[in-house]
PDB file of C-alpha atoms in Angstrom:
ATOM      1  CA  MET B   1      24.469  19.792 -13.563  1.00 51.00           C
ATOM      2  CA  ALA B   2      23.204  19.404  -9.945  1.00 68.00           C
ATOM      3  CA  THR B   3      25.233  20.861  -7.061  1.00 80.00           C
ATOM      4  CA  ALA B   4      26.838  18.171  -4.895  1.00 89.00           C
ATOM      5  CA  MET B   5      25.363  17.787  -1.563  1.00 92.00           C
ATOM      6  CA  GLU B   6      27.326  16.691   1.638  1.00 93.00           C
ATOM      7  CA  LEU B   7      25.787  15.618   4.833  1.00 93.00           C
ATOM      8  CA  ARG B   8      27.744  15.898   7.952  1.00 91.00           C
ATOM      9  CA  CYS B   9      26.495  13.562  10.750  1.00 92.00           C
ATOM     10  CA  TRP B  10      27.462  11.154  13.448  1.00 89.00           C
ATOM     11  CA  GLY B  11      28.764   7.750  12.173  1.00 90.00           C
ATOM     12  CA  GLY B  12      26.977   4.407  12.475  1.00 91.00           C
ATOM     13  CA  ASP B  13      26.986   1.426  14.699  1.00 92.00           C
ATOM     14  CA  TRP B  14      24.497  -1.187  15.957  1.00 93.00           C
ATOM     15  CA  GLY B  15      23.614  -2.058  12.525  1.00 93.00           C
ATOM     16  CA  LEU B  16      22.633   1.431  11.682  1.00 95.00           C
ATOM     17  CA  PRO B  17      24.179   3.987   9.319  1.00 94.00           C
ATOM     18  CA  SER B  18      24.055   6.530  12.237  1.00 94.00           C
ATOM     19  CA  VAL B  19      23.364   6.253  15.908  1.00 94.00           C
ATOM     20  CA  HIS B  20      22.136   9.831  16.100  1.00 95.00           C
ATOM     21  CA  ALA B  21      18.346  10.173  15.658  1.00 95.00           C
ATOM     22  CA  GLU B  22      18.309  13.493  13.854  1.00 95.00           C
ATOM     23  CA  SER B  23      20.985  12.224  11.478  1.00 95.00           C
ATOM     24  CA  LEU B  24      19.235   9.173  10.773  1.00 96.00           C
ATOM     25  CA  ILE B  25      16.081  11.028   9.863  1.00 97.00           C
ATOM     26  CA  VAL B  26      17.885  12.870   7.128  1.00 96.00           C
ATOM     27  CA  LEU B  27      19.809   9.720   5.874  1.00 96.00           C
ATOM     28  CA  ALA B  28      16.455   8.012   5.649  1.00 96.00           C
ATOM     29  CA  TYR B  29      14.548  10.785   3.879  1.00 97.00           C
ATOM     30  CA  ALA B  30      17.535  11.147   1.327  1.00 95.00           C
ATOM     31  CA  ASN B  31      17.260   7.600   0.454  1.00 95.00           C
ATOM     32  CA  PHE B  32      13.443   7.647   0.180  1.00 95.00           C
ATOM     33  CA  SER B  33      13.430  10.711  -2.167  1.00 94.00           C
ATOM     34  CA  GLY B  34      16.398   9.577  -4.257  1.00 92.00           C
ATOM     35  CA  ALA B  35      18.699  12.550  -3.299  1.00 91.00           C
ATOM     36  CA  LYS B  36      22.293  11.874  -3.882  1.00 91.00           C
ATOM     37  CA  VAL B  37      24.023  12.810  -0.739  1.00 91.00           C
ATOM     38  CA  THR B  38      27.717  12.349   0.295  1.00 92.00           C
ATOM     39  CA  VAL B  39      27.796  11.269   3.878  1.00 92.00           C
ATOM     40  CA  SER B  40      30.762  12.780   5.932  1.00 90.00           C
ATOM     41  CA  PRO B  41      30.844  11.478   9.486  1.00 87.00           C
ATOM     42  CA  ILE B  42      32.325  13.893  11.996  1.00 85.00           C
ATOM     43  CA  ASP B  43      33.728  10.973  14.104  1.00 78.00           C
ATOM     44  CA  TRP B  44      37.269  11.331  15.266  1.00 73.00           C
ATOM     45  CA  THR B  45      37.401  15.045  14.138  1.00 78.00           C
ATOM     46  CA  TRP B  46      37.310  18.365  15.916  1.00 68.00           C
ATOM     47  CA  LYS B  47      33.669  18.845  14.522  1.00 74.00           C
ATOM     48  CA  THR B  48      32.525  16.510  17.309  1.00 72.00           C
ATOM     49  CA  LEU B  49      32.700  19.526  19.489  1.00 69.00           C
ATOM     50  CA  THR B  50      32.257  22.403  17.045  1.00 65.00           C
ATOM     51  CA  ALA B  51      29.686  21.140  14.393  1.00 68.00           C
ATOM     52  CA  THR B  52      25.967  21.183  14.693  1.00 81.00           C
ATOM     53  CA  VAL B  53      24.695  17.898  13.159  1.00 85.00           C
ATOM     54  CA  PRO B  54      23.044  16.901  10.972  1.00 92.00           C
ATOM     55  CA  GLU B  55      24.202  19.636   8.556  1.00 91.00           C
ATOM     56  CA  LEU B  56      23.695  19.554   4.756  1.00 93.00           C
ATOM     57  CA  LEU B  57      26.191  21.509   2.630  1.00 92.00           C
ATOM     58  CA  CYS B  58      25.187  22.375  -0.908  1.00 91.00           C
ATOM     59  CA  GLY B  59      27.118  25.080  -2.782  1.00 87.00           C
ATOM     60  CA  ASP B  60      27.056  28.159  -0.506  1.00 87.00           C
ATOM     61  CA  SER B  61      24.190  26.836   1.606  1.00 87.00           C
ATOM     62  CA  ALA B  62      24.549  25.171   4.917  1.00 91.00           C
ATOM     63  CA  VAL B  63      21.251  23.811   6.340  1.00 92.00           C
ATOM     64  CA  GLN B  64      20.746  22.375   9.841  1.00 90.00           C
ATOM     65  CA  GLU B  65      17.901  20.557  11.872  1.00 92.00           C
ATOM     66  CA  PRO B  66      16.005  17.714  10.153  1.00 93.00           C
ATOM     67  CA  LYS B  67      12.855  19.780   9.221  1.00 94.00           C
ATOM     68  CA  GLN B  68      14.863  22.560   7.497  1.00 94.00           C
ATOM     69  CA  ILE B  69      17.066  20.001   5.669  1.00 95.00           C
ATOM     70  CA  LEU B  70      13.908  18.043   4.507  1.00 96.00           C
ATOM     71  CA  ASN B  71      12.360  21.284   3.227  1.00 95.00           C
ATOM     72  CA  PHE B  72      15.594  22.142   1.423  1.00 94.00           C
ATOM     73  CA  LEU B  73      15.674  18.800  -0.331  1.00 94.00           C
ATOM     74  CA  ARG B  74      12.002  19.307  -1.391  1.00 94.00           C
ATOM     75  CA  LYS B  75      12.971  22.554  -2.998  1.00 91.00           C
ATOM     76  CA  GLN B  76      15.614  20.664  -4.837  1.00 90.00           C
ATOM     77  CA  ARG B  77      12.863  18.389  -6.147  1.00 92.00           C
ATOM     78  CA  PHE B  78      13.653  15.439  -3.918  1.00 93.00           C
ATOM     79  CA  ASN B  79      10.169  14.918  -2.391  1.00 94.00           C
ATOM     80  CA  ALA B  80       9.167  11.819  -0.707  1.00 94.00           C
ATOM     81  CA  ASP B  81       5.643  13.350   0.049  1.00 93.00           C
ATOM     82  CA  TYR B  82       4.563  14.348  -3.464  1.00 90.00           C
ATOM     83  CA  GLU B  83       1.705  11.613  -3.416  1.00 91.00           C
ATOM     84  CA  LEU B  84       0.216  12.539   0.017  1.00 92.00           C
ATOM     85  CA  SER B  85      -3.201  14.135   0.088  1.00 93.00           C
ATOM     86  CA  ALA B  86      -3.788  17.399   1.910  1.00 94.00           C
ATOM     87  CA  ARG B  87      -5.272  15.280   4.743  1.00 95.00           C
ATOM     88  CA  GLU B  88      -2.270  13.042   4.853  1.00 94.00           C
ATOM     89  CA  GLY B  89       0.025  16.005   4.870  1.00 94.00           C
ATOM     90  CA  ALA B  90      -1.785  17.417   7.881  1.00 96.00           C
ATOM     91  CA  ASP B  91      -1.577  14.031   9.679  1.00 96.00           C
ATOM     92  CA  THR B  92       2.116  13.848   8.964  1.00 96.00           C
ATOM     93  CA  MET B  93       2.757  17.153  10.675  1.00 96.00           C
ATOM     94  CA  ALA B  94       0.584  16.157  13.574  1.00 96.00           C
ATOM     95  CA  TYR B  95       2.417  12.800  14.128  1.00 97.00           C
ATOM     96  CA  ILE B  96       5.883  14.507  13.885  1.00 97.00           C
ATOM     97  CA  ALA B  97       4.858  16.995  16.446  1.00 96.00           C
ATOM     98  CA  LEU B  98       3.458  14.102  18.649  1.00 96.00           C
ATOM     99  CA  ILE B  99       6.916  12.225  18.285  1.00 97.00           C
ATOM    100  CA  GLU B 100       8.949  15.351  19.181  1.00 95.00           C
ATOM    101  CA  GLU B 101       6.697  16.220  22.173  1.00 94.00           C
ATOM    102  CA  LYS B 102       6.135  12.657  23.675  1.00 95.00           C
ATOM    103  CA  LEU B 103       8.796  10.403  22.410  1.00 96.00           C
ATOM    104  CA  ARG B 104      11.995  12.541  22.014  1.00 96.00           C
ATOM    105  CA  PRO B 105      12.287  13.494  25.812  1.00 94.00           C
ATOM    106  CA  ALA B 106      12.094   9.986  26.904  1.00 95.00           C
ATOM    107  CA  LEU B 107      14.923   8.988  24.219  1.00 96.00           C
ATOM    108  CA  LEU B 108      17.067  11.877  25.549  1.00 95.00           C
ATOM    109  CA  HIS B 109      16.697  10.530  29.069  1.00 95.00           C
ATOM    110  CA  THR B 110      17.312   6.913  28.098  1.00 95.00           C
ATOM    111  CA  PHE B 111      20.564   7.515  26.325  1.00 96.00           C
ATOM    112  CA  TRP B 112      21.929  10.528  28.202  1.00 95.00           C
ATOM    113  CA  LEU B 113      20.485  10.729  31.685  1.00 93.00           C
ATOM    114  CA  ASP B 114      19.851   7.089  32.781  1.00 93.00           C
ATOM    115  CA  ALA B 115      23.067   6.329  34.738  1.00 93.00           C
ATOM    116  CA  GLU B 116      23.587   2.839  33.712  1.00 95.00           C
ATOM    117  CA  ASN B 117      22.845   3.419  30.075  1.00 95.00           C
ATOM    118  CA  TYR B 118      25.057   6.491  30.014  1.00 95.00           C
ATOM    119  CA  ALA B 119      27.950   4.695  31.694  1.00 95.00           C
ATOM    120  CA  SER B 120      27.708   1.515  29.663  1.00 95.00           C
ATOM    121  CA  VAL B 121      26.593   2.579  26.218  1.00 95.00           C
ATOM    122  CA  THR B 122      26.285   6.275  25.405  1.00 95.00           C
ATOM    123  CA  ARG B 123      29.356   7.752  27.023  1.00 94.00           C
ATOM    124  CA  PRO B 124      31.870   5.072  25.789  1.00 94.00           C
ATOM    125  CA  TRP B 125      30.511   5.350  22.240  1.00 93.00           C
ATOM    126  CA  PHE B 126      30.730   9.009  21.829  1.00 93.00           C
ATOM    127  CA  ALA B 127      34.036   9.317  23.818  1.00 93.00           C
ATOM    128  CA  SER B 128      35.592   6.671  21.346  1.00 89.00           C
ATOM    129  CA  ARG B 129      34.493   8.646  18.444  1.00 87.00           C
ATOM    130  CA  SER B 130      36.009  11.946  19.702  1.00 87.00           C
ATOM    131  CA  PRO B 131      39.756  12.805  19.502  1.00 85.00           C
ATOM    132  CA  PHE B 132      41.616  13.444  22.599  1.00 88.00           C
ATOM    133  CA  PRO B 133      40.965  15.612  24.633  1.00 85.00           C
ATOM    134  CA  LEU B 134      37.475  16.121  23.346  1.00 85.00           C
ATOM    135  CA  ASN B 135      36.593  12.536  24.468  1.00 82.00           C
ATOM    136  CA  PHE B 136      36.345  13.927  28.070  1.00 86.00           C
ATOM    137  CA  VAL B 137      34.166  16.776  27.040  1.00 87.00           C
ATOM    138  CA  VAL B 138      31.694  15.719  24.223  1.00 88.00           C
ATOM    139  CA  PRO B 139      29.675  13.155  26.129  1.00 92.00           C
ATOM    140  CA  SER B 140      29.100  15.334  29.150  1.00 91.00           C
ATOM    141  CA  ARG B 141      28.247  18.358  26.874  1.00 92.00           C
ATOM    142  CA  HIS B 142      25.589  16.172  25.245  1.00 92.00           C
ATOM    143  CA  ALA B 143      24.313  14.917  28.537  1.00 93.00           C
ATOM    144  CA  ASN B 144      23.852  18.522  29.797  1.00 92.00           C
ATOM    145  CA  ALA B 145      22.068  19.594  26.655  1.00 92.00           C
ATOM    146  CA  ALA B 146      19.673  16.706  27.063  1.00 92.00           C
ATOM    147  CA  LEU B 147      18.909  17.663  30.614  1.00 90.00           C
ATOM    148  CA  SER B 148      18.340  21.337  29.650  1.00 88.00           C
ATOM    149  CA  ARG B 149      15.978  20.330  26.868  1.00 89.00           C
ATOM    150  CA  ILE B 150      13.922  17.962  29.045  1.00 88.00           C
ATOM    151  CA  LEU B 151      13.539  20.528  31.881  1.00 83.00           C
ATOM    152  CA  LEU B 152      12.615  23.299  29.444  1.00 81.00           C
ATOM    153  CA  THR B 153      10.003  21.223  27.610  1.00 79.00           C
ATOM    154  CA  LYS B 154       8.638  19.000  30.511  1.00 71.00           C
ATOM    155  CA  GLY B 155       9.598  20.715  33.678  1.00 61.00           C
ATOM    156  CA  GLU B 156       6.924  22.944  35.226  1.00 57.00           C
ATOM    157  CA  ALA B 157       7.814  25.323  38.020  1.00 51.00           C
ATOM    158  CA  PRO B 158       8.736  24.715  40.862  1.00 50.00           C
ATOM    159  CA  LEU B 159      10.136  21.341  39.414  1.00 51.00           C
ATOM    160  CA  HIS B 160      13.832  21.630  38.937  1.00 55.00           C
ATOM    161  CA  ARG B 161      14.994  18.003  39.145  1.00 67.00           C
ATOM    162  CA  ILE B 162      14.729  15.352  36.404  1.00 70.00           C
ATOM    163  CA  THR B 163      13.461  12.705  38.793  1.00 69.00           C
ATOM    164  CA  GLU B 164      10.304  14.668  39.241  1.00 69.00           C
ATOM    165  CA  VAL B 165       9.207  14.249  35.596  1.00 79.00           C
ATOM    166  CA  GLU B 166      10.695  10.812  34.784  1.00 84.00           C
ATOM    167  CA  GLY B 167       7.485   9.017  35.294  1.00 84.00           C
ATOM    168  CA  LYS B 168       5.515  11.391  33.127  1.00 88.00           C
ATOM    169  CA  ILE B 169       8.189  11.290  30.278  1.00 92.00           C
ATOM    170  CA  TYR B 170       8.055   7.444  29.910  1.00 94.00           C
ATOM    171  CA  SER B 171       4.369   7.112  30.170  1.00 93.00           C
ATOM    172  CA  ASP B 172       3.918   9.707  27.355  1.00 94.00           C
ATOM    173  CA  ALA B 173       6.622   7.888  25.295  1.00 96.00           C
ATOM    174  CA  LYS B 174       4.992   4.513  25.655  1.00 97.00           C
ATOM    175  CA  GLU B 175       1.612   6.112  24.689  1.00 96.00           C
ATOM    176  CA  CYS B 176       3.267   7.628  21.637  1.00 97.00           C
ATOM    177  CA  LEU B 177       4.727   4.298  20.560  1.00 97.00           C
ATOM    178  CA  ASN B 178       1.286   2.688  20.983  1.00 97.00           C
ATOM    179  CA  LEU B 179      -0.431   5.288  18.683  1.00 97.00           C
ATOM    180  CA  LEU B 180       2.213   4.946  16.060  1.00 97.00           C
ATOM    181  CA  SER B 181       1.903   1.079  16.072  1.00 97.00           C
ATOM    182  CA  TYR B 182      -1.975   1.377  15.808  1.00 96.00           C
ATOM    183  CA  ARG B 183      -1.537   3.855  13.006  1.00 96.00           C
ATOM    184  CA  LEU B 184       0.857   1.584  11.076  1.00 96.00           C
ATOM    185  CA  GLY B 185      -1.136  -1.631  11.525  1.00 93.00           C
ATOM    186  CA  SER B 186      -0.098  -4.206   9.219  1.00 93.00           C
ATOM    187  CA  ALA B 187       1.227  -1.816   6.476  1.00 95.00           C
ATOM    188  CA  ASN B 188       4.885  -1.448   5.482  1.00 94.00           C
ATOM    189  CA  TYR B 189       4.705   2.373   5.687  1.00 96.00           C
ATOM    190  CA  PHE B 190       2.446   4.910   7.249  1.00 96.00           C
ATOM    191  CA  PHE B 191       0.986   6.282   3.970  1.00 94.00           C
ATOM    192  CA  GLY B 192       0.636   4.161   0.939  1.00 85.00           C
ATOM    193  CA  SER B 193       3.101   1.824  -0.718  1.00 88.00           C
ATOM    194  CA  SER B 194       6.260   4.131  -0.396  1.00 93.00           C
ATOM    195  CA  PRO B 195       7.855   5.776   2.598  1.00 96.00           C
ATOM    196  CA  THR B 196       7.438   9.453   3.342  1.00 96.00           C
ATOM    197  CA  SER B 197       8.835  12.011   5.756  1.00 96.00           C
ATOM    198  CA  LEU B 198       6.745  10.647   8.535  1.00 97.00           C
ATOM    199  CA  ASP B 199       8.429   7.155   8.070  1.00 97.00           C
ATOM    200  CA  ALA B 200      11.789   8.937   8.065  1.00 97.00           C
ATOM    201  CA  PHE B 201      10.984  10.631  11.519  1.00 97.00           C
ATOM    202  CA  VAL B 202       9.691   7.409  13.013  1.00 98.00           C
ATOM    203  CA  PHE B 203      12.637   5.455  11.803  1.00 97.00           C
ATOM    204  CA  GLY B 204      15.138   7.962  12.950  1.00 97.00           C
ATOM    205  CA  PHE B 205      13.748   8.122  16.514  1.00 97.00           C
ATOM    206  CA  VAL B 206      12.869   4.501  16.993  1.00 97.00           C
ATOM    207  CA  ALA B 207      15.676   2.640  15.355  1.00 97.00           C
ATOM    208  CA  PRO B 208      18.490   3.569  17.875  1.00 97.00           C
ATOM    209  CA  LEU B 209      16.217   2.520  20.682  1.00 97.00           C
ATOM    210  CA  TYR B 210      15.348  -0.719  18.893  1.00 96.00           C
ATOM    211  CA  LYS B 211      18.984  -1.678  17.891  1.00 96.00           C
ATOM    212  CA  SER B 212      21.166  -0.608  20.798  1.00 95.00           C
ATOM    213  CA  SER B 213      22.104  -2.980  23.539  1.00 93.00           C
ATOM    214  CA  LEU B 214      20.927  -0.981  26.680  1.00 94.00           C
ATOM    215  CA  PRO B 215      21.304  -2.668  30.005  1.00 92.00           C
ATOM    216  CA  SER B 216      18.425  -0.637  31.524  1.00 82.00           C
ATOM    217  CA  SER B 217      15.463   0.403  29.514  1.00 90.00           C
ATOM    218  CA  SER B 218      11.739  -0.113  30.024  1.00 92.00           C
ATOM    219  CA  LEU B 219      10.968   1.848  27.061  1.00 95.00           C
ATOM    220  CA  GLN B 220      13.114  -0.479  24.833  1.00 96.00           C
ATOM    221  CA  SER B 221      11.372  -3.463  26.293  1.00 95.00           C
ATOM    222  CA  HIS B 222       8.031  -1.906  25.417  1.00 96.00           C
ATOM    223  CA  LEU B 223       9.193  -1.167  21.942  1.00 97.00           C
ATOM    224  CA  ARG B 224      10.349  -4.722  21.195  1.00 94.00           C
ATOM    225  CA  HIS B 225       6.869  -5.892  22.072  1.00 95.00           C
ATOM    226  CA  LEU B 226       5.392  -3.812  19.158  1.00 96.00           C
ATOM    227  CA  ASP B 227       6.236  -6.291  16.367  1.00 95.00           C
ATOM    228  CA  ASN B 228       4.956  -4.074  13.543  1.00 96.00           C
ATOM    229  CA  ILE B 229       7.231  -1.210  14.516  1.00 97.00           C
ATOM    230  CA  THR B 230      10.182  -3.249  14.919  1.00 96.00           C
ATOM    231  CA  ARG B 231       9.436  -5.034  11.478  1.00 97.00           C
ATOM    232  CA  PHE B 232       9.121  -1.494  10.050  1.00 97.00           C
ATOM    233  CA  CYS B 233      12.551  -0.629  11.156  1.00 97.00           C
ATOM    234  CA  ASP B 234      14.084  -3.875   9.904  1.00 96.00           C
ATOM    235  CA  ASN B 235      12.318  -3.464   6.409  1.00 95.00           C
ATOM    236  CA  ILE B 236      13.759  -0.005   5.943  1.00 96.00           C
ATOM    237  CA  LEU B 237      17.255  -1.132   7.008  1.00 96.00           C
ATOM    238  CA  ALA B 238      17.025  -4.048   4.510  1.00 94.00           C
ATOM    239  CA  LEU B 239      15.483  -1.947   1.528  1.00 94.00           C
ATOM    240  CA  TYR B 240      17.255   1.302   1.862  1.00 94.00           C
ATOM    241  CA  PHE B 241      20.542   0.721   3.726  1.00 92.00           C
ATOM    242  CA  SER B 242      21.884  -2.585   2.831  1.00 80.00           C
ATOM    243  CA  PRO B 243      25.084  -2.352   0.999  1.00 68.00           C
ATOM    244  CA  PRO B 244      24.696  -3.226  -2.772  1.00 57.00           C
ATOM    245  CA  PRO B 245      26.232  -6.577  -3.675  1.00 53.00           C
ATOM    246  CA  PRO B 246      29.843  -6.152  -4.984  1.00 55.00           C
ATOM    247  CA  VAL B 247      29.235  -7.383  -8.500  1.00 48.00           C
ATOM    248  CA  GLN B 248      32.944  -7.165  -9.730  1.00 48.00           C
ATOM    249  CA  GLU B 249      34.250  -8.796  -6.590  1.00 46.00           C
ATOM    250  CA  THR B 250      31.701 -11.604  -6.844  1.00 45.00           C
ATOM    251  CA  MET B 251      32.576 -12.253 -10.516  1.00 49.00           C
ATOM    252  CA  ASP B 252      36.268 -12.265  -9.588  1.00 52.00           C
ATOM    253  CA  ALA B 253      35.657 -14.684  -6.747  1.00 53.00           C
ATOM    254  CA  ASN B 254      33.652 -17.097  -8.787  1.00 55.00           C
ATOM    255  CA  LEU B 255      36.233 -16.848 -11.728  1.00 54.00           C
ATOM    256  CA  GLN B 256      38.902 -17.703  -9.100  1.00 61.00           C
ATOM    257  CA  LYS B 257      36.956 -20.577  -7.852  1.00 56.00           C
ATOM    258  CA  LEU B 258      36.344 -22.004 -11.276  1.00 57.00           C
ATOM    259  CA  THR B 259      39.973 -21.701 -12.207  1.00 60.00           C
ATOM    260  CA  GLN B 260      40.931 -23.447  -8.919  1.00 57.00           C
ATOM    261  CA  LEU B 261      38.398 -26.194  -9.792  1.00 56.00           C
ATOM    262  CA  VAL B 262      39.691 -26.658 -13.287  1.00 57.00           C
ATOM    263  CA  ASN B 263      43.369 -26.831 -12.136  1.00 60.00           C
ATOM    264  CA  LYS B 264      42.366 -29.389  -9.507  1.00 55.00           C
ATOM    265  CA  GLU B 265      40.704 -31.594 -11.997  1.00 59.00           C
ATOM    266  CA  SER B 266      43.508 -31.246 -14.494  1.00 61.00           C
ATOM    267  CA  ASN B 267      45.955 -32.346 -11.822  1.00 61.00           C
ATOM    268  CA  LEU B 268      43.784 -35.317 -10.781  1.00 58.00           C
ATOM    269  CA  ILE B 269      43.532 -36.430 -14.428  1.00 63.00           C
ATOM    270  CA  GLU B 270      47.429 -36.271 -14.937  1.00 64.00           C
ATOM    271  CA  LYS B 271      47.852 -38.089 -11.718  1.00 61.00           C
ATOM    272  CA  MET B 272      45.437 -40.927 -12.955  1.00 62.00           C
ATOM    273  CA  ASP B 273      47.354 -41.123 -16.234  1.00 61.00           C
ATOM    274  CA  ASP B 274      50.711 -41.423 -14.448  1.00 62.00           C
ATOM    275  CA  ASN B 275      49.333 -44.201 -12.273  1.00 60.00           C
ATOM    276  CA  LEU B 276      48.019 -46.066 -15.252  1.00 60.00           C
ATOM    277  CA  ARG B 277      51.362 -45.911 -17.097  1.00 62.00           C
ATOM    278  CA  SER B 278      53.323 -47.183 -14.096  1.00 62.00           C
ATOM    279  CA  SER B 279      51.073 -49.937 -13.184  1.00 57.00           C
ATOM    280  CA  PRO B 280      52.271 -53.369 -14.343  1.00 56.00           C
ATOM    281  CA  GLN B 281      48.839 -54.584 -14.926  1.00 54.00           C
ATOM    282  CA  HIS B 282      48.406 -51.973 -17.558  1.00 51.00           C
ATOM    283  CA  LYS B 283      51.710 -52.524 -19.548  1.00 51.00           C
ATOM    284  CA  PRO B 284      50.994 -53.143 -23.282  1.00 51.00           C
ATOM    285  CA  HIS B 285      50.986 -56.798 -24.054  1.00 51.00           C
ATOM    286  CA  ARG B 286      53.844 -57.875 -26.394  1.00 53.00           C
ATOM    287  CA  PRO B 287      53.007 -61.136 -28.400  1.00 53.00           C
ATOM    288  CA  ASP B 288      55.819 -63.726 -28.509  1.00 54.00           C
ATOM    289  CA  PRO B 289      57.869 -63.575 -31.727  1.00 53.00           C
ATOM    290  CA  LYS B 290      57.040 -66.028 -34.447  1.00 50.00           C
ATOM    291  CA  PRO B 291      59.797 -68.563 -35.103  1.00 52.00           C
ATOM    292  CA  SER B 292      61.745 -68.029 -38.271  1.00 50.00           C
ATOM    293  CA  LEU B 293      61.494 -70.429 -41.290  1.00 46.00           C
ATOM    294  CA  ALA B 294      65.125 -71.611 -40.738  1.00 49.00           C
ATOM    295  CA  SER B 295      64.479 -72.516 -37.197  1.00 49.00           C
ATOM    296  CA  GLU B 296      61.346 -74.492 -38.300  1.00 46.00           C
ATOM    297  CA  LYS B 297      63.327 -76.399 -40.869  1.00 45.00           C
ATOM    298  CA  SER B 298      66.120 -77.265 -38.488  1.00 49.00           C
ATOM    299  CA  SER B 299      63.596 -78.533 -36.030  1.00 48.00           C
ATOM    300  CA  THR B 300      61.989 -80.844 -38.509  1.00 47.00           C
ATOM    301  CA  PRO B 301      63.198 -84.513 -38.203  1.00 49.00           C
ATOM    302  CA  ALA B 302      65.049 -85.915 -41.159  1.00 43.00           C
TER     303      ALA B 302
END
């Protein structure tokens, strides 16, 4: 019997199963590969401060980071990349490295360091999903981590301020989106007729930018002009994250409607019968009684 797997991650909103890019990558790959994973959102718990998400728990194993989790799932025979050739496998690694180098810093800046987006969208969302008093701590902690990551990967001495690298960050991100759009073309997925780990990474990083309602984002505006990438996100949401139709509830609802219709028609028929019985035009006609023989004789003249 397979060991149960539990995925700890941030919860969903904006029409997404999770607003957290790394969590979304793992959720997408699990669905692509057919892995049965129990999702445990950390929202409104103390894990919003203490947990590192996404985190996959399986027996005595606890695995973090999307790449490590995907490798773990492959070892459990949940492999969405098994049909890829060696060349396609190499291209997958190259594109994932490109996304993390070029696109990820711009997404961190968009959600955590852009003052208007942070005040209107990001901070309120994460604060509302964290219990008191963590709602005052968790958003700022994530914002500081985003700043440190960007300066560590993009800042070059003597640059120590984020404003000095903003232009480069966004130009790299738009170039990355253009390359992804060109590679996808008119296809549904990046390789073949089924989604792979590259599709999971692209969806995880791009979908929150596409679906969120940001008051200030040139990168979001650029993305929404790439029709094939936005269609790619919509298709994955429709095929892999739409809730299954509640069959029993639908049957119960249809049965209830049918019962109501039958009762209504029965009441209508009974009412029509009552009206017919009470109407004088429809009373049964009684013929005049025939005169008796005695009366006939008495009426005959002598």
